Short mmCIF file of C-alpha atoms in Angstrom, two decimals:
data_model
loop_
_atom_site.label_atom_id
_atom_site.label_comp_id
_atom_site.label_asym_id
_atom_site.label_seq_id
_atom_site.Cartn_x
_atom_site.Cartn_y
_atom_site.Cartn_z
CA UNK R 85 8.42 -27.01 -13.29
CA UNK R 86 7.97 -30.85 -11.88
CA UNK R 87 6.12 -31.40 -9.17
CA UNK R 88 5.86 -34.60 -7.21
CA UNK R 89 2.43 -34.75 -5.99
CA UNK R 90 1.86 -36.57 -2.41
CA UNK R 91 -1.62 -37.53 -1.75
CA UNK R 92 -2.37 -39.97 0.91
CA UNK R 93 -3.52 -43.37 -0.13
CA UNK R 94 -5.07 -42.06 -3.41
CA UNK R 95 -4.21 -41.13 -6.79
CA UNK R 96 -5.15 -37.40 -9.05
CA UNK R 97 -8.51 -38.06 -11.68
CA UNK R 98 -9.30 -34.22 -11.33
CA UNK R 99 -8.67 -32.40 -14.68
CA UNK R 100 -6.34 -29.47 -14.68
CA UNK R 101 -7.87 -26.33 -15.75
CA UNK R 102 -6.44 -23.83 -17.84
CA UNK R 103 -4.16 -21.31 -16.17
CA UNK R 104 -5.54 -17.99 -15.22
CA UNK R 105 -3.26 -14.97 -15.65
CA UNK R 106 -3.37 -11.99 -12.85
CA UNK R 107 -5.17 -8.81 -14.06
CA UNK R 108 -7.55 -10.87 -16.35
CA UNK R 109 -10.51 -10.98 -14.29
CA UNK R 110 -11.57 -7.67 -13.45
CA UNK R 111 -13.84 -8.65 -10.54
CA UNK R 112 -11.25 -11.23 -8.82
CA UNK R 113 -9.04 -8.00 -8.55
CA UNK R 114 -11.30 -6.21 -6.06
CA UNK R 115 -10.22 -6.05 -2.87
CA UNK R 116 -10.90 -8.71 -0.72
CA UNK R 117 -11.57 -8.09 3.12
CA UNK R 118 -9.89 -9.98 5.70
CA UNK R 119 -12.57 -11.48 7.40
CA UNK R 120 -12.43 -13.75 4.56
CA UNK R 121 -13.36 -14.00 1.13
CA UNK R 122 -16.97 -11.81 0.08
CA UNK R 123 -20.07 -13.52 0.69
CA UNK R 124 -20.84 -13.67 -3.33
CA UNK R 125 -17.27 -15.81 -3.41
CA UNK R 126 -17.87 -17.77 -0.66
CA UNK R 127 -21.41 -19.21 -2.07
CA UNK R 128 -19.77 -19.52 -5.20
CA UNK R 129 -17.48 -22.13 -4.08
CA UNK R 130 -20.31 -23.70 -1.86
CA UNK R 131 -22.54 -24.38 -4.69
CA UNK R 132 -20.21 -25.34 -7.35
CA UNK R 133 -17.96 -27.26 -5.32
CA UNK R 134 -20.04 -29.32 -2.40
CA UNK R 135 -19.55 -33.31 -3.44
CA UNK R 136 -16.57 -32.86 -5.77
CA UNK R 137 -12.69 -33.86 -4.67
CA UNK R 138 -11.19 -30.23 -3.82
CA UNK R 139 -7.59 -29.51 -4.46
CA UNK R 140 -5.19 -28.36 -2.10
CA UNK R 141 -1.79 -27.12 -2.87
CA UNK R 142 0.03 -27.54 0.39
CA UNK R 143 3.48 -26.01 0.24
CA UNK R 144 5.76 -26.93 3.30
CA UNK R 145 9.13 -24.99 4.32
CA UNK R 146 11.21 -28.16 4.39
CA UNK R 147 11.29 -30.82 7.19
CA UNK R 148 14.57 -30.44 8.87
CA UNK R 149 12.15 -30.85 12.58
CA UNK R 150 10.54 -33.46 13.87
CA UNK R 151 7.46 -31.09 14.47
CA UNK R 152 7.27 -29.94 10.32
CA UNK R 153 7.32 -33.89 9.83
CA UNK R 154 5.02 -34.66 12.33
CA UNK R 155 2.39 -32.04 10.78
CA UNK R 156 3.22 -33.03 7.48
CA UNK R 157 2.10 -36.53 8.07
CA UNK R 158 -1.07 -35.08 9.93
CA UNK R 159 -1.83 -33.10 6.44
CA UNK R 160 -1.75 -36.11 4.72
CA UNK R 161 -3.42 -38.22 6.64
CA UNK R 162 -6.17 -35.86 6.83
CA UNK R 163 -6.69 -34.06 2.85
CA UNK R 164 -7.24 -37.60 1.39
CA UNK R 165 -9.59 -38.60 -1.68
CA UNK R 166 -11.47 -40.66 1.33
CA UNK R 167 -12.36 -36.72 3.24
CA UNK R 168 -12.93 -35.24 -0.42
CA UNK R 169 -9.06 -33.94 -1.13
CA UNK R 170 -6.66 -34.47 -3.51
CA UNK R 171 -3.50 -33.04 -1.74
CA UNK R 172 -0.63 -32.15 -3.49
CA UNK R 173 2.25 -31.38 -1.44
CA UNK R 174 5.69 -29.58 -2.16
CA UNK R 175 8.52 -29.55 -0.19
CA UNK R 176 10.24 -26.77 -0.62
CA UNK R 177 13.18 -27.06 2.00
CA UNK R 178 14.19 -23.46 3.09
CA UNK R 179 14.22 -22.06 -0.08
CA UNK R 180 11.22 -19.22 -0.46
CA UNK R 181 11.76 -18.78 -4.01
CA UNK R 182 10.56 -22.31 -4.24
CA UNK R 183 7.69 -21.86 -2.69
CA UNK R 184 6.77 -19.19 -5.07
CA UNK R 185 7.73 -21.23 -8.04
CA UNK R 186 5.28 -24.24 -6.73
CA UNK R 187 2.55 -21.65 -5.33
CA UNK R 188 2.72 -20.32 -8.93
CA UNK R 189 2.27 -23.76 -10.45
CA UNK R 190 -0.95 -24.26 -8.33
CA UNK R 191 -2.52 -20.92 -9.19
CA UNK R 192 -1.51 -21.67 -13.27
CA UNK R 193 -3.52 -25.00 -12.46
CA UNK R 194 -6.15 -23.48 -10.61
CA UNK R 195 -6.41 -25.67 -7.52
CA UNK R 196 -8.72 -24.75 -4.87
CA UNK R 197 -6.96 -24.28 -2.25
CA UNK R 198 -3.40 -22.85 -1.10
CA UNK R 199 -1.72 -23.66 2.14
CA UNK R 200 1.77 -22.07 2.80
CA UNK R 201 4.10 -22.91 5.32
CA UNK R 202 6.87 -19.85 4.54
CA UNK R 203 10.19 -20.64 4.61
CA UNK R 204 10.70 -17.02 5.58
CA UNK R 205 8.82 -14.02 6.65
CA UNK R 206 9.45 -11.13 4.06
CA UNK R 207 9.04 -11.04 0.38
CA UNK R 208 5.76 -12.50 -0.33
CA UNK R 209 3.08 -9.98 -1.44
CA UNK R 210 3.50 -10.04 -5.21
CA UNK R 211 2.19 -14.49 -5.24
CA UNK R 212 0.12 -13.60 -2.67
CA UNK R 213 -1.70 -11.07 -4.96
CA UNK R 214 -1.53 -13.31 -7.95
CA UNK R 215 -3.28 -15.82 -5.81
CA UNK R 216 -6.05 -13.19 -4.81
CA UNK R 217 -6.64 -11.97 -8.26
CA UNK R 218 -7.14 -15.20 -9.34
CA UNK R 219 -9.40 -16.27 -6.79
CA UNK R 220 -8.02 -18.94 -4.79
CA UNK R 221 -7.82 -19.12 -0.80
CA UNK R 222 -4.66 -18.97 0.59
CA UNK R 223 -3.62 -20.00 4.44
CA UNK R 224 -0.85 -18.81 6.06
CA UNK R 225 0.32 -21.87 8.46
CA UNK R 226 3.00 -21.80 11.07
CA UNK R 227 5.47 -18.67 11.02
CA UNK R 228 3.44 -15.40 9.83
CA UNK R 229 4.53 -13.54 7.11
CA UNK R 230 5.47 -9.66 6.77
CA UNK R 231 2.82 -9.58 3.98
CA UNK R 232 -0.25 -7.05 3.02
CA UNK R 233 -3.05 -9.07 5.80
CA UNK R 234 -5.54 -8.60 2.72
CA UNK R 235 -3.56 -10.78 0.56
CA UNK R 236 -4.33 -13.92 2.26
CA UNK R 237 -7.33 -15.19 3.81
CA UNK R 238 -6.16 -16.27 7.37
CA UNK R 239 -3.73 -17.33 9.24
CA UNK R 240 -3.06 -20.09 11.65
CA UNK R 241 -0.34 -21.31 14.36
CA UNK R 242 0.26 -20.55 17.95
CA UNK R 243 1.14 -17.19 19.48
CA UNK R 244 4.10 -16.73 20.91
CA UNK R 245 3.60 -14.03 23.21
CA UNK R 246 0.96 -16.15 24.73
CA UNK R 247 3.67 -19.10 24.97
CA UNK R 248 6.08 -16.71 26.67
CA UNK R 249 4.12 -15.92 29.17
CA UNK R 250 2.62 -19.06 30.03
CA UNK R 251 6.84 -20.56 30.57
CA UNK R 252 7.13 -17.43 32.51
CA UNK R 253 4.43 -18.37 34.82
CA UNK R 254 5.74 -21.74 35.20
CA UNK R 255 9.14 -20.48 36.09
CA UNK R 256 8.17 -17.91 38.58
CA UNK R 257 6.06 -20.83 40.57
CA UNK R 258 8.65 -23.25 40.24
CA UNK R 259 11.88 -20.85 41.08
CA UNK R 260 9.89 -19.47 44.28
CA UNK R 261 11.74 -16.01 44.48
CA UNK R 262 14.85 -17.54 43.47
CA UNK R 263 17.10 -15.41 40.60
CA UNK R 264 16.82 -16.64 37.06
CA UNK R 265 19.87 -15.55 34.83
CA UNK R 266 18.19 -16.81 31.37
CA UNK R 267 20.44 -17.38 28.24
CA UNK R 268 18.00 -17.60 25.45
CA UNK R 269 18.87 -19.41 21.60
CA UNK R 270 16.79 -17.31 19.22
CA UNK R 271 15.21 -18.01 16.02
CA UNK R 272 16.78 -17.50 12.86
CA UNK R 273 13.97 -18.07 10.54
CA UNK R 274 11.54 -15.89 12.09
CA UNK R 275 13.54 -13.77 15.16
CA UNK R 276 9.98 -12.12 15.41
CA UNK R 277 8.63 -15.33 17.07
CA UNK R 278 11.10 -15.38 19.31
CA UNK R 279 10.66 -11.63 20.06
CA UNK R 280 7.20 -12.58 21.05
CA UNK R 281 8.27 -15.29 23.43
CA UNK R 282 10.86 -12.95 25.04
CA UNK R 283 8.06 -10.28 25.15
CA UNK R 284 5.90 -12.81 27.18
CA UNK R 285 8.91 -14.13 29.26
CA UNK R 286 9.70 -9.98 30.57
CA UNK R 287 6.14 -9.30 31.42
CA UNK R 288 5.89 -12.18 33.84
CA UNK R 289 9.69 -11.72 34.99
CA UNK R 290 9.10 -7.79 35.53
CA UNK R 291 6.75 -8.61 39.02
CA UNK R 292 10.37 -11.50 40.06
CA UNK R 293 13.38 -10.11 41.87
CA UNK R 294 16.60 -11.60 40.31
CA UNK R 295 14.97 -12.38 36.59
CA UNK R 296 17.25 -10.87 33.93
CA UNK R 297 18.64 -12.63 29.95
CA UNK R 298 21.99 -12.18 30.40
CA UNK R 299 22.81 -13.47 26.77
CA UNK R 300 21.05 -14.71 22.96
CA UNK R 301 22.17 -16.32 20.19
CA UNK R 302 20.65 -16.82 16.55
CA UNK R 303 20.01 -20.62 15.31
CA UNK R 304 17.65 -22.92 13.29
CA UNK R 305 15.52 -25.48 14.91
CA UNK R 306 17.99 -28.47 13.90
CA UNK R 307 20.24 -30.49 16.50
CA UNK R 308 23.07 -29.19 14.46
CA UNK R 309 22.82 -25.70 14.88
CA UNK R 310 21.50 -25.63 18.21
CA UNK R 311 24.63 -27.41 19.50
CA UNK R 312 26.69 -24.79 17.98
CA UNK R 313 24.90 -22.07 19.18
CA UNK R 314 24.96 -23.46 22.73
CA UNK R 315 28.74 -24.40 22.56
CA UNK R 316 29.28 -20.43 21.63
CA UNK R 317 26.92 -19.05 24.57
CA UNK R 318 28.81 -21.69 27.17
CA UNK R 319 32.11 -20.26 25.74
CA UNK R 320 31.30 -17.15 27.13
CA UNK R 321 28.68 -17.93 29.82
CA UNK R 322 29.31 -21.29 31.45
CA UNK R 323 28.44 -20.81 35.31
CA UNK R 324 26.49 -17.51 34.89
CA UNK R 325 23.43 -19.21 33.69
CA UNK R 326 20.52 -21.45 35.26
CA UNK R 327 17.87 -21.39 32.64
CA UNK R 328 17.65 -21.99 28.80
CA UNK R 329 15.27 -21.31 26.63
CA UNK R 330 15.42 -22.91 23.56
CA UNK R 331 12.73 -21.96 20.29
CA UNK R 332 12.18 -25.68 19.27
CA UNK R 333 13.33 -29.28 20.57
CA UNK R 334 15.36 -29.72 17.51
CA UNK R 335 17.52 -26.96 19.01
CA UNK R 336 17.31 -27.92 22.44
CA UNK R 337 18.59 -31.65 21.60
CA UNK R 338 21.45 -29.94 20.10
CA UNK R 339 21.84 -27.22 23.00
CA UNK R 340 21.52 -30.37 25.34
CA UNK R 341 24.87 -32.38 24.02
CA UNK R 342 26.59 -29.11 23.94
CA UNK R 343 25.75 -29.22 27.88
CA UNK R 344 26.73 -32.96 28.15
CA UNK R 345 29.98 -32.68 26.42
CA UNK R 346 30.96 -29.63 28.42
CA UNK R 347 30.03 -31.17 31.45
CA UNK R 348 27.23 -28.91 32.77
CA UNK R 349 23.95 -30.79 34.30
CA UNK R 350 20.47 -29.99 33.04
CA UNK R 351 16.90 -30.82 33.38
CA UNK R 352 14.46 -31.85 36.42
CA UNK R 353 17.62 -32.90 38.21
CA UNK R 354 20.22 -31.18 37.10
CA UNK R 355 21.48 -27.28 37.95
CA UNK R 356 20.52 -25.53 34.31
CA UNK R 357 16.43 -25.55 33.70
CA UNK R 358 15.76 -26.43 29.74
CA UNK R 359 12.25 -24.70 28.25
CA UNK R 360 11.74 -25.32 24.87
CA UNK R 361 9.20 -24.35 22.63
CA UNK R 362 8.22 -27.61 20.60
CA UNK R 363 5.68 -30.19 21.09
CA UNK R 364 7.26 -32.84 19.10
CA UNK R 365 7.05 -36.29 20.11
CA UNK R 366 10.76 -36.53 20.79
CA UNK R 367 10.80 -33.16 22.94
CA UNK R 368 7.85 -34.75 25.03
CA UNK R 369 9.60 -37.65 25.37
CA UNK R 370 13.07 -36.04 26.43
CA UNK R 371 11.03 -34.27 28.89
CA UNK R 372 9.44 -37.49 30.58
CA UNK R 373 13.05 -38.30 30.87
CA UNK R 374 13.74 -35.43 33.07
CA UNK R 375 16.00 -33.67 30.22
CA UNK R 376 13.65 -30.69 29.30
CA UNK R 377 12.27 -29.37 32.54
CA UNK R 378 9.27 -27.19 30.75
CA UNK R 379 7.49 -27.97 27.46
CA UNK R 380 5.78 -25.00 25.39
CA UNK R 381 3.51 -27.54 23.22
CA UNK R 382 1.35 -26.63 20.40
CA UNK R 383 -1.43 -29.73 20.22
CA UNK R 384 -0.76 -30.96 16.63
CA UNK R 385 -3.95 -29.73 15.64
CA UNK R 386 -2.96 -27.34 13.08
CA UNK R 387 -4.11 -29.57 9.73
CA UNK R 388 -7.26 -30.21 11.55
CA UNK R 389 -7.51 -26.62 12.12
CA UNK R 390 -6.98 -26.08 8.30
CA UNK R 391 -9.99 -28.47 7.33
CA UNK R 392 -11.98 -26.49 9.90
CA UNK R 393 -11.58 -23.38 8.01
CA UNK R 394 -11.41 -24.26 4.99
CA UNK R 395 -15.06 -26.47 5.37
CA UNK R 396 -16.02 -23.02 6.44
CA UNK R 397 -14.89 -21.45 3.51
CA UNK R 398 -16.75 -24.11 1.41
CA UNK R 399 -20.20 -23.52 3.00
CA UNK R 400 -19.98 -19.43 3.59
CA UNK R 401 -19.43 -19.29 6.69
CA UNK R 402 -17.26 -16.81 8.77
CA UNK R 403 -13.68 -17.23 9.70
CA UNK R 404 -11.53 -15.50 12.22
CA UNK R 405 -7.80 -13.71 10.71
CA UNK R 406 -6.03 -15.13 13.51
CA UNK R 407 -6.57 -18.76 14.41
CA UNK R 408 -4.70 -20.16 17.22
CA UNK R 409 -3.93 -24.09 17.63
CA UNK R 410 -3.80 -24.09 21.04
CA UNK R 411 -0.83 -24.24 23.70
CA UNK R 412 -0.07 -26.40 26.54
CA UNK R 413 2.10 -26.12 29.11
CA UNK R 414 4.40 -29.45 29.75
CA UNK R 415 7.15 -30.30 32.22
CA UNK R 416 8.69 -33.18 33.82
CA UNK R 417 7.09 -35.57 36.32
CA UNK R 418 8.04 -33.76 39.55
CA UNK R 419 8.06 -30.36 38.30
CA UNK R 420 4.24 -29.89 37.55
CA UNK R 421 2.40 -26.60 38.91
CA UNK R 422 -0.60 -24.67 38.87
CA UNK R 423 0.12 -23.56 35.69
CA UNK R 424 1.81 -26.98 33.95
CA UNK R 425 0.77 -30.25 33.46
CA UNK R 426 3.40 -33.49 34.27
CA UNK R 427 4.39 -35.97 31.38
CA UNK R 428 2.61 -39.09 31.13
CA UNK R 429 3.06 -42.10 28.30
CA UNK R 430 -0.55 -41.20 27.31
CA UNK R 431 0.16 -37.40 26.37
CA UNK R 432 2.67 -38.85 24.30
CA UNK R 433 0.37 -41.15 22.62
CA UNK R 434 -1.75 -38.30 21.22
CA UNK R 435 1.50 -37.01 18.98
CA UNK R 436 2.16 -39.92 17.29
#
C-alpha cells in the first residue's frame, strides 16, 4: 500500500523497522489495563525514546467539514520535526477499511504512535488488538468507537451529553417558559453522539412546560446533506417547528438554505432558533451574523490534547480513559445568558 506522508515543514530520516507480526511477542500479548499502558512499558518508551524524533501515524476519517480540516491543520502544525515528530498522516475519507489498511501499514513499520479518527463506530477490535500486541499506543480521537476499552489506550473528544445539556440550559433561559417544538437532524456517522445530545437536551427540557422533538432526520455533517435532510423535515413540518438542532455547522449551513429557499426566517432575528453543534470557524462566524442563534463549540484543542497525553505516555506518567477537550457555549450578540457567552471577532481569532 502507498502512503503519502504529510509532515509539517519537515521531511522523514527515521529508519523503518522491520514489521512485527501479532502473536510473536509473548509479553506484548498480555493484557493491557486501561489506565494506560503498564508501568514496565511506559519507562520503556521513556528511556529509549526521550531526544529522538517519535513517529506518529495519524489516520483521519476524511475532511468533508470545516472542523476535521481545521484539526487537521492543528495536527500538523503541532507533530513537527521542530516539537520532536515526524507525522505521517492518512486520509482516509469515510472509508473504515482504509483506515485499517493504513493503521496496518504503521504497525508493519512500527511507528510509535497511532492516532485514529474512525470513520465509523463498529468493527474495529481485531487492528486494535494487532496494535496492542505489538506494542504501540493507540488514541481514539473524535467519535468513540464500539471497541473492547482495553484495546486502545485512551480516548479523547467532547461529550455530548454534556453538550446537550449545556444548549438545553441556554434554551430554557432564553425561551422564558415559552414552548419549544424541536426538530432535530441526527448524525449518521455516529447516531450515538447524537443520542447523547438528545439525552442532555430531555433532562433539561423535562423541568420546561411546552418542550417536546416533534421530528429527526439522519444526515452527514456536509452542506449537502444537511440541506436535504432539512428540505424533507420542512416537507412535513414547516410551521410546527421553532427550534433546530443541527449535529455540526456543515449541516446547519445546509439546513439553513433549505430555510432560505423555502422562505422560513431563522436565527437571532428570525422565528426558527438554529443550535448547532460545531465550533468551526465558519459556524462562529455565521453565528456573529445572527444566523445560528446557539453555538455548542469544542475549543480546537484536541491535537494539543493529544501531545499532552502522549508526552505523558513518554515519561510514565498517568493518563485518564476519557479525556475531554472542553465545550463552550456560543450564541449571537444579543442572545447571551448566564449560561452562554456572545460572539466577538476575537473568539473567532482563536480558530483560525
Amino acid at each position: 500500500m502507498l502512503l503519502g506522508m504529510v509532515v509539517s515543514g519537515c521531511s522523514s530520516s527515521a529508519e523503518v523497522a522491520a514489521p512485527v507480526t501479532a502473536g510473536e511477542n509473548t509479553e506484548a500479548e498480555q493484557e493491557i489495563e486501561k489506565d494506560g499502558k503498564s508501568e514496565e512499558t511506559q519507562e520503556e518508551i521513556s528511556e529509549e525514546s526521550i531526544g529522538d524524533i517519535f513517529t506518529i501515524g495519524f489516520v483521519q476519517g476524511g475532511e468533508e467539514s470545516d472542523r476535521q480540516k481545521a484539526d487537521t491543520m492543528r495536527y500538523r502544525e503541532i507533530f513537527c520535526k521542530e516539537n520532536g515528530y515526524e507525522l505521517e498522516l492518512v486520509d482516509c475519507g469515510s472509508d473504515s477499511e482504509k483506515q485499517k489498511e493504513a493503521i496496518r501499514d504503521f504497525i508493519a513499520r512500527q511507528l510509535d504512535y497511532i492516532i485514529l479518527v474512525p470513520a465509523e463506530k463498529k468493527g474495529w477490535d481485531d487492528v486494535l488488538k494487532e496494535a496492542q500486541y505489538a506494542g504501540i499506543p493507540v488514541i481514539i480521537a473524535g467519535y468513540e468507537v464500539d471497541a473492547d476499552a482495553s484495546r486502545y489506550d485512551t480516548w479523547v473528544g467532547v461529550d455530548g451529553k454534556i453538550q446537550g445539556v449545556n444548549a438545553g440550559k441556554w434554551l430554557a433561559e432564553h425561551l422564558k417558559n415559552k414552548e419549544a417544538n424541536i426538530v432535530i437532524l441526527e448524525n449518521a456517522i455516529d447516531p450515538s453522539v447524537g443520542e447523547k445530545r438528545k439525552k442532555g437536551l430531555k433532562e433539561v427540557g423535562k423541568g420546561q412546560e411546552g418542550w417536546k422533538i416533534i421530528a429527526s432526520k439522519a444526515g452527514e455533517d456536509t452542506k449537502e446533506d444537511g440541506k436535504k435532510a432539512m428540505e424533507s423535515l420542512i416537507a412535513s413540518y414547516q410551521g410546527k417547528f421553532n427550534v433546530l438542532v443541527c449535529q455540526g455547522d456543515e449541516q446547519a449551513m445546509g439546513a439553513m438554505e433549505a430555510m432560505e429557499e423555502a422562505g422560513m426566517s431563522y436565527g437571532a432575528d428570525g422565528e426558527i432558533i438554529v443550535i448547532s453543534f460545531g465550533g468551526t470557524k465558519k459556524g462562529l462566524e455565521a453565528v456573529l451574523a445572527g444566523k445560528i442563534s446557539c453555538l455548542m463549540g469544542g475549543s480546537p484543542t484536541q491535537a494539543e490534547k493529544v501531545e499532552e497525553i502522549i508526552g505523558k505516555m513518554r515519561s510514565g506518567e498517568t493518563y485518564e480513559a476519557r479525556e475531554s477537550t472542553g465545550d463552550q457555549v456560543f450564541v449571537a450578540p444579543g442572545m447571551e445568558n448566564t449560561n452562554a457567552t456572545a460572539v466577538t471577532e476575537e473568539i473567532i481569532t482563536q480558530w483560525e
